[in-house]
One Martini backbone bead per residue (centre of mass of N, CA, C, O) as a GRO file, in nm:
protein
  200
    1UNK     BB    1   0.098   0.036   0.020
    2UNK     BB    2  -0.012   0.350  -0.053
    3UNK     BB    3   0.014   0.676   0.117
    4UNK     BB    4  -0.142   1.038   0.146
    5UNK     BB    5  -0.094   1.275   0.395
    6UNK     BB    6  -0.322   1.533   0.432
    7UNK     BB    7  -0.279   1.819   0.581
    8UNK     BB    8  -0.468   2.111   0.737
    9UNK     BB    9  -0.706   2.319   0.772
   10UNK     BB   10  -0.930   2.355   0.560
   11UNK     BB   11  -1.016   2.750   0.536
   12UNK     BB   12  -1.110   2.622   0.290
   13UNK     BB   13  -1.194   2.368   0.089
   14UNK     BB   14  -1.032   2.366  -0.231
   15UNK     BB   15  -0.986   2.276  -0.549
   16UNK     BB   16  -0.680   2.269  -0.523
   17UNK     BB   17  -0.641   2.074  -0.301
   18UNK     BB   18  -0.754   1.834  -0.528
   19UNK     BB   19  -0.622   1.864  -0.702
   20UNK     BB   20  -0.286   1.810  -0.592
   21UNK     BB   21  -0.416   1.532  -0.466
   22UNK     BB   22  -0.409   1.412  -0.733
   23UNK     BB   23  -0.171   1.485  -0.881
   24UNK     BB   24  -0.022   1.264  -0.667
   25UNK     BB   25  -0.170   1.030  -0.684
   26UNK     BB   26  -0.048   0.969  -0.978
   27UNK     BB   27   0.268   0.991  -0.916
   28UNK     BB   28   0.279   0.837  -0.682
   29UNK     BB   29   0.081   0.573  -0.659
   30UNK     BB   30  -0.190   0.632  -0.477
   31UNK     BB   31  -0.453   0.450  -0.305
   32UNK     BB   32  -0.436   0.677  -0.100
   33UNK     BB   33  -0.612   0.993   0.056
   34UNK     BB   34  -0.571   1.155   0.367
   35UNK     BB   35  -0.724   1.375   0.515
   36UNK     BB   36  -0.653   1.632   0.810
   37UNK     BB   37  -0.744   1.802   1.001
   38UNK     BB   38  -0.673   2.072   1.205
   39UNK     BB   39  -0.726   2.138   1.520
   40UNK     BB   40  -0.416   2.260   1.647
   41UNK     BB   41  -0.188   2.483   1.522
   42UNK     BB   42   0.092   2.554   1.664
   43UNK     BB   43   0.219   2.781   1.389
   44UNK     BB   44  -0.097   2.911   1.361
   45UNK     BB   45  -0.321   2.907   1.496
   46UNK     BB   46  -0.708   2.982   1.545
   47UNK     BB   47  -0.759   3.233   1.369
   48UNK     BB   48  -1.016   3.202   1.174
   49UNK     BB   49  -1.106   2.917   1.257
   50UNK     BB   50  -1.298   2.703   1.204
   51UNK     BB   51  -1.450   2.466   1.278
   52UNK     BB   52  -1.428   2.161   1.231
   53UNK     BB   53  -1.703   2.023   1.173
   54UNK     BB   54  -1.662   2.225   0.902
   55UNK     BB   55  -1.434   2.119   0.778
   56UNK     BB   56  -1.492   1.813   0.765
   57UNK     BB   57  -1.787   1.848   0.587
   58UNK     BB   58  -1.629   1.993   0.345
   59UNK     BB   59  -1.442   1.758   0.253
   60UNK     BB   60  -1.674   1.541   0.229
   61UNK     BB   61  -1.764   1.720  -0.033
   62UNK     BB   62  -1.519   1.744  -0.200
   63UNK     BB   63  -1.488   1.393  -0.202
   64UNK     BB   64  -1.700   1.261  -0.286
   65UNK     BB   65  -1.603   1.184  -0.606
   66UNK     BB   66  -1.291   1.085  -0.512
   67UNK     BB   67  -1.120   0.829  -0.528
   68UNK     BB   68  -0.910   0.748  -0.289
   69UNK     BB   69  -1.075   0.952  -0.055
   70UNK     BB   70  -1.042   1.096   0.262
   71UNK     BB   71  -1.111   1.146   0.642
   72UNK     BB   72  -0.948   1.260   0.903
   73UNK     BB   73  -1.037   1.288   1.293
   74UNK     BB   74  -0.794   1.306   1.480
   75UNK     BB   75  -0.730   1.602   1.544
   76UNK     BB   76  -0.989   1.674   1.650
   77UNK     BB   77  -1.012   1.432   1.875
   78UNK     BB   78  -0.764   1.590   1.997
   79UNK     BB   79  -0.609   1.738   2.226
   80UNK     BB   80  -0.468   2.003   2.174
   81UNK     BB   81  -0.181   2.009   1.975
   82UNK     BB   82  -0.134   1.961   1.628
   83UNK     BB   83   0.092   1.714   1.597
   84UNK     BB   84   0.239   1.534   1.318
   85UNK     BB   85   0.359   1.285   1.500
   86UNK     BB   86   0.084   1.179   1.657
   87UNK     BB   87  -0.041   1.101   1.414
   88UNK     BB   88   0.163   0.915   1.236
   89UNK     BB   89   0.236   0.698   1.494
   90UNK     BB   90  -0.100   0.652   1.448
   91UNK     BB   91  -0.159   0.563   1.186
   92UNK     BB   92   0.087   0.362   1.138
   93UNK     BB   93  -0.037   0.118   1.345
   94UNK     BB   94  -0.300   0.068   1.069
   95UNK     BB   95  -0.069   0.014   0.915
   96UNK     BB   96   0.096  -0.165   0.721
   97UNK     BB   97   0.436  -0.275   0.785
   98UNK     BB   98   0.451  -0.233   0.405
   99UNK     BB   99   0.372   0.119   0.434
  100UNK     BB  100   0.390   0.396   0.219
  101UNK     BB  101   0.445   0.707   0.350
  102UNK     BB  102   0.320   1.053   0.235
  103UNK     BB  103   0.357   1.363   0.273
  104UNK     BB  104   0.171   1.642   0.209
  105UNK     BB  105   0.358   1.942   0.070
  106UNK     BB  106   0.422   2.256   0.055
  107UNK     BB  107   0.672   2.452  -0.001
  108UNK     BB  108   0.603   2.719   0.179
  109UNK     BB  109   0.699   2.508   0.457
  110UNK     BB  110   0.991   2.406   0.444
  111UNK     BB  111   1.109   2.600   0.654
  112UNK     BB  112   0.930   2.513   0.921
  113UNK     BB  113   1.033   2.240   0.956
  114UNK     BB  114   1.249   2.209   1.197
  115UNK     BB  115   0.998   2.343   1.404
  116UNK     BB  116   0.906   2.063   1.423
  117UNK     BB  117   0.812   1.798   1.598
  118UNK     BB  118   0.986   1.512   1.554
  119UNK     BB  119   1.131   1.558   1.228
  120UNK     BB  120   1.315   1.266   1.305
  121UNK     BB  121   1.094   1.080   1.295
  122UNK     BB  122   0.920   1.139   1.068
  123UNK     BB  123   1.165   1.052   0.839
  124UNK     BB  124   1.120   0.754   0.941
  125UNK     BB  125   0.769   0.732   0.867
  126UNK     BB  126   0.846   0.882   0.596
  127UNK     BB  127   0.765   1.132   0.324
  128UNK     BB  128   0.810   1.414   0.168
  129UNK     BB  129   0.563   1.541  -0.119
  130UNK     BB  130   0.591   1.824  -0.258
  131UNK     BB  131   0.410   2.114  -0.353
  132UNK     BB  132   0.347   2.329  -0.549
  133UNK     BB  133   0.367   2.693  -0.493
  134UNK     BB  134   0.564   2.865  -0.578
  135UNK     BB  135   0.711   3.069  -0.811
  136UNK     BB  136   0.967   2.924  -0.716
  137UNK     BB  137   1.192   2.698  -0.727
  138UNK     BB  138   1.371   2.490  -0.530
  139UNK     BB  139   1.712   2.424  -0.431
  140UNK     BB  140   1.676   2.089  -0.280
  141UNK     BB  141   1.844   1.835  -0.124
  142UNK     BB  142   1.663   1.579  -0.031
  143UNK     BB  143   1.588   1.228   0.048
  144UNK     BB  144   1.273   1.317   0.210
  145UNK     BB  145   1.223   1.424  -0.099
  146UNK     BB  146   0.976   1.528  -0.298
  147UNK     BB  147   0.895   1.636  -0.624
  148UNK     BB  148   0.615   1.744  -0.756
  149UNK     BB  149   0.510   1.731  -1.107
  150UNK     BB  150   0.294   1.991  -1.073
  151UNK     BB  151   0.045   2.235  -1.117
  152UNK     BB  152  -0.015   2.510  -1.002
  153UNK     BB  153  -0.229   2.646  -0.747
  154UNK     BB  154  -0.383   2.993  -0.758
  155UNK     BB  155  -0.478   2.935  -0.456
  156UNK     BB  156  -0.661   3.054  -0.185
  157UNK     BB  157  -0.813   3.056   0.154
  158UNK     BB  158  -0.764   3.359   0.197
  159UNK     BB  159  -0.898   3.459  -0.068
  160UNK     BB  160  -1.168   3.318   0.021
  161UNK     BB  161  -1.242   3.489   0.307
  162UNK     BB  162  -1.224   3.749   0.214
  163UNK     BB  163  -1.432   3.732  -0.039
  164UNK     BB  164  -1.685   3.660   0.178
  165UNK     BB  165  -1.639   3.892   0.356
  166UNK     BB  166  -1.714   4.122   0.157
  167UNK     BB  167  -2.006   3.979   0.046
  168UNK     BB  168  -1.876   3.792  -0.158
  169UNK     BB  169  -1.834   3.544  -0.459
  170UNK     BB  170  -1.677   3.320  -0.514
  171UNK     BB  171  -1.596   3.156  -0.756
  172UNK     BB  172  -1.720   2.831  -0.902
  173UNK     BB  173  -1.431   2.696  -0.918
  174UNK     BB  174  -1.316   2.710  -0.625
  175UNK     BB  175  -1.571   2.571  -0.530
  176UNK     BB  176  -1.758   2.345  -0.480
  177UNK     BB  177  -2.116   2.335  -0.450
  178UNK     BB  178  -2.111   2.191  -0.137
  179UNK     BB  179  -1.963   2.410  -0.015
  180UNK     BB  180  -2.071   2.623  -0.071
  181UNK     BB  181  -2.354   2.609   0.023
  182UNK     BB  182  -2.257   2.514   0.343
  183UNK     BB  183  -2.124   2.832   0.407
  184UNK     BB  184  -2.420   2.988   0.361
  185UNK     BB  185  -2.588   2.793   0.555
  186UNK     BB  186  -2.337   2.870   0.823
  187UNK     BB  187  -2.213   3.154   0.752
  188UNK     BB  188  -1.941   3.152   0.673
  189UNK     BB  189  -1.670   3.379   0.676
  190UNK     BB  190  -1.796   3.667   0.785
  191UNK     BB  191  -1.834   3.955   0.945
  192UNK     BB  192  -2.023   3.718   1.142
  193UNK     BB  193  -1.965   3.467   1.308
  194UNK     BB  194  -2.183   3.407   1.545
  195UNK     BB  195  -2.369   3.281   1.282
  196UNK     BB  196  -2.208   3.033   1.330
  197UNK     BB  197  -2.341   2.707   1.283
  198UNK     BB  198  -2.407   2.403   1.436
  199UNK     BB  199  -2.539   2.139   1.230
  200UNK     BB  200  -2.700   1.829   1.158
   0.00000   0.00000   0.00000
């Protein structure tokens, strides 16, 4: 089995998301692609993020129809900080024993690797995937990197929640239809959060 484990805040997920890993799994030739929503990013904090419960109910309508890939909600689901050597740690006692994985890691967070929990145990249990963001190649050498040859996806979540807090709709390629709905009626991103509310 090949498996590659996508974090992230996924705040919200959208549609480069969803690109980037078909992109990979493609690549790299993997069985299954877990996103993971990040429950306490200890890097970037908490503010302007979304309820988990509705990061990851966005994350399930994005990839309804997308075959081989799945919603892990291990980092919701446990206190404290969200530390990325506990999750994979976690995950990889379910894993048999010669499952091959890949963290999917966009480029732009490579220099914040070093200051990862636990970066030398991870090194240990996969490798990382880096997926383009960034407008110019990096010239690194590391053999716990595989550098994904695929096109860059010029979207961000931070310009969908501004784009959403100004009172306008993004475009309709960059969010799933079912995502969008999701939005809407829950009224998330807006310059009113407090009206933000968990439906069942």
């Amino acid at each position: 089995m090949r498996i590659g484990l996508y974090g992230g805040c996924f705040n919200p997920v959208h549609e480069g998301h969803i690109a980037v890993a078909r992109g990979a799994q493609k690549a790299l030739q993997l069985d299954q692609v877990i996103f993971i929503p990040s429950g306490h990013p200890p890097l970037k904090g908490n503010y302007g993020l979304a309820d988990g419960f509705h990061r990851a109910a966005m994350l399930e309508r994005a990839i309804s129809n997308q075959p081989g890939m799945s919603v892990s909600n291990i980092e919701l689901d446990r206190d404290g900080p969200s530390f990325t050597v506990d999750t994979v740690r976690t995950l990889r006692k379910t894993f048999q024993a010669d499952t091959e994985v890949f963290f999917l890691l966009g480029d732009d967070c490579i220099k914040r690797l070093p200051h990862w929990k636990g970066i030398e145990e991870l090194h240990q249990l996969l490798r990382f995937a880096i997926l383009p963001r960034l407008e110019i190649m990096l010239d690194i050498h590391d053999k716990n990197m595989i550098f994904i040859n695929i096109p860059r996806v010029a979207v961000s979540s931070t310009q969908i929640r501004e784009t959403l807090a100004s009172g306008k709709r993004p475009p309709a390629a960059l969010l799933h239809p079912d995502v969008a709905e999701y939005i809407d009626r829950h009224h998330l991103f807006t310059k009113h959060p407090e009206r933000a509310r968990v439906q069942n």
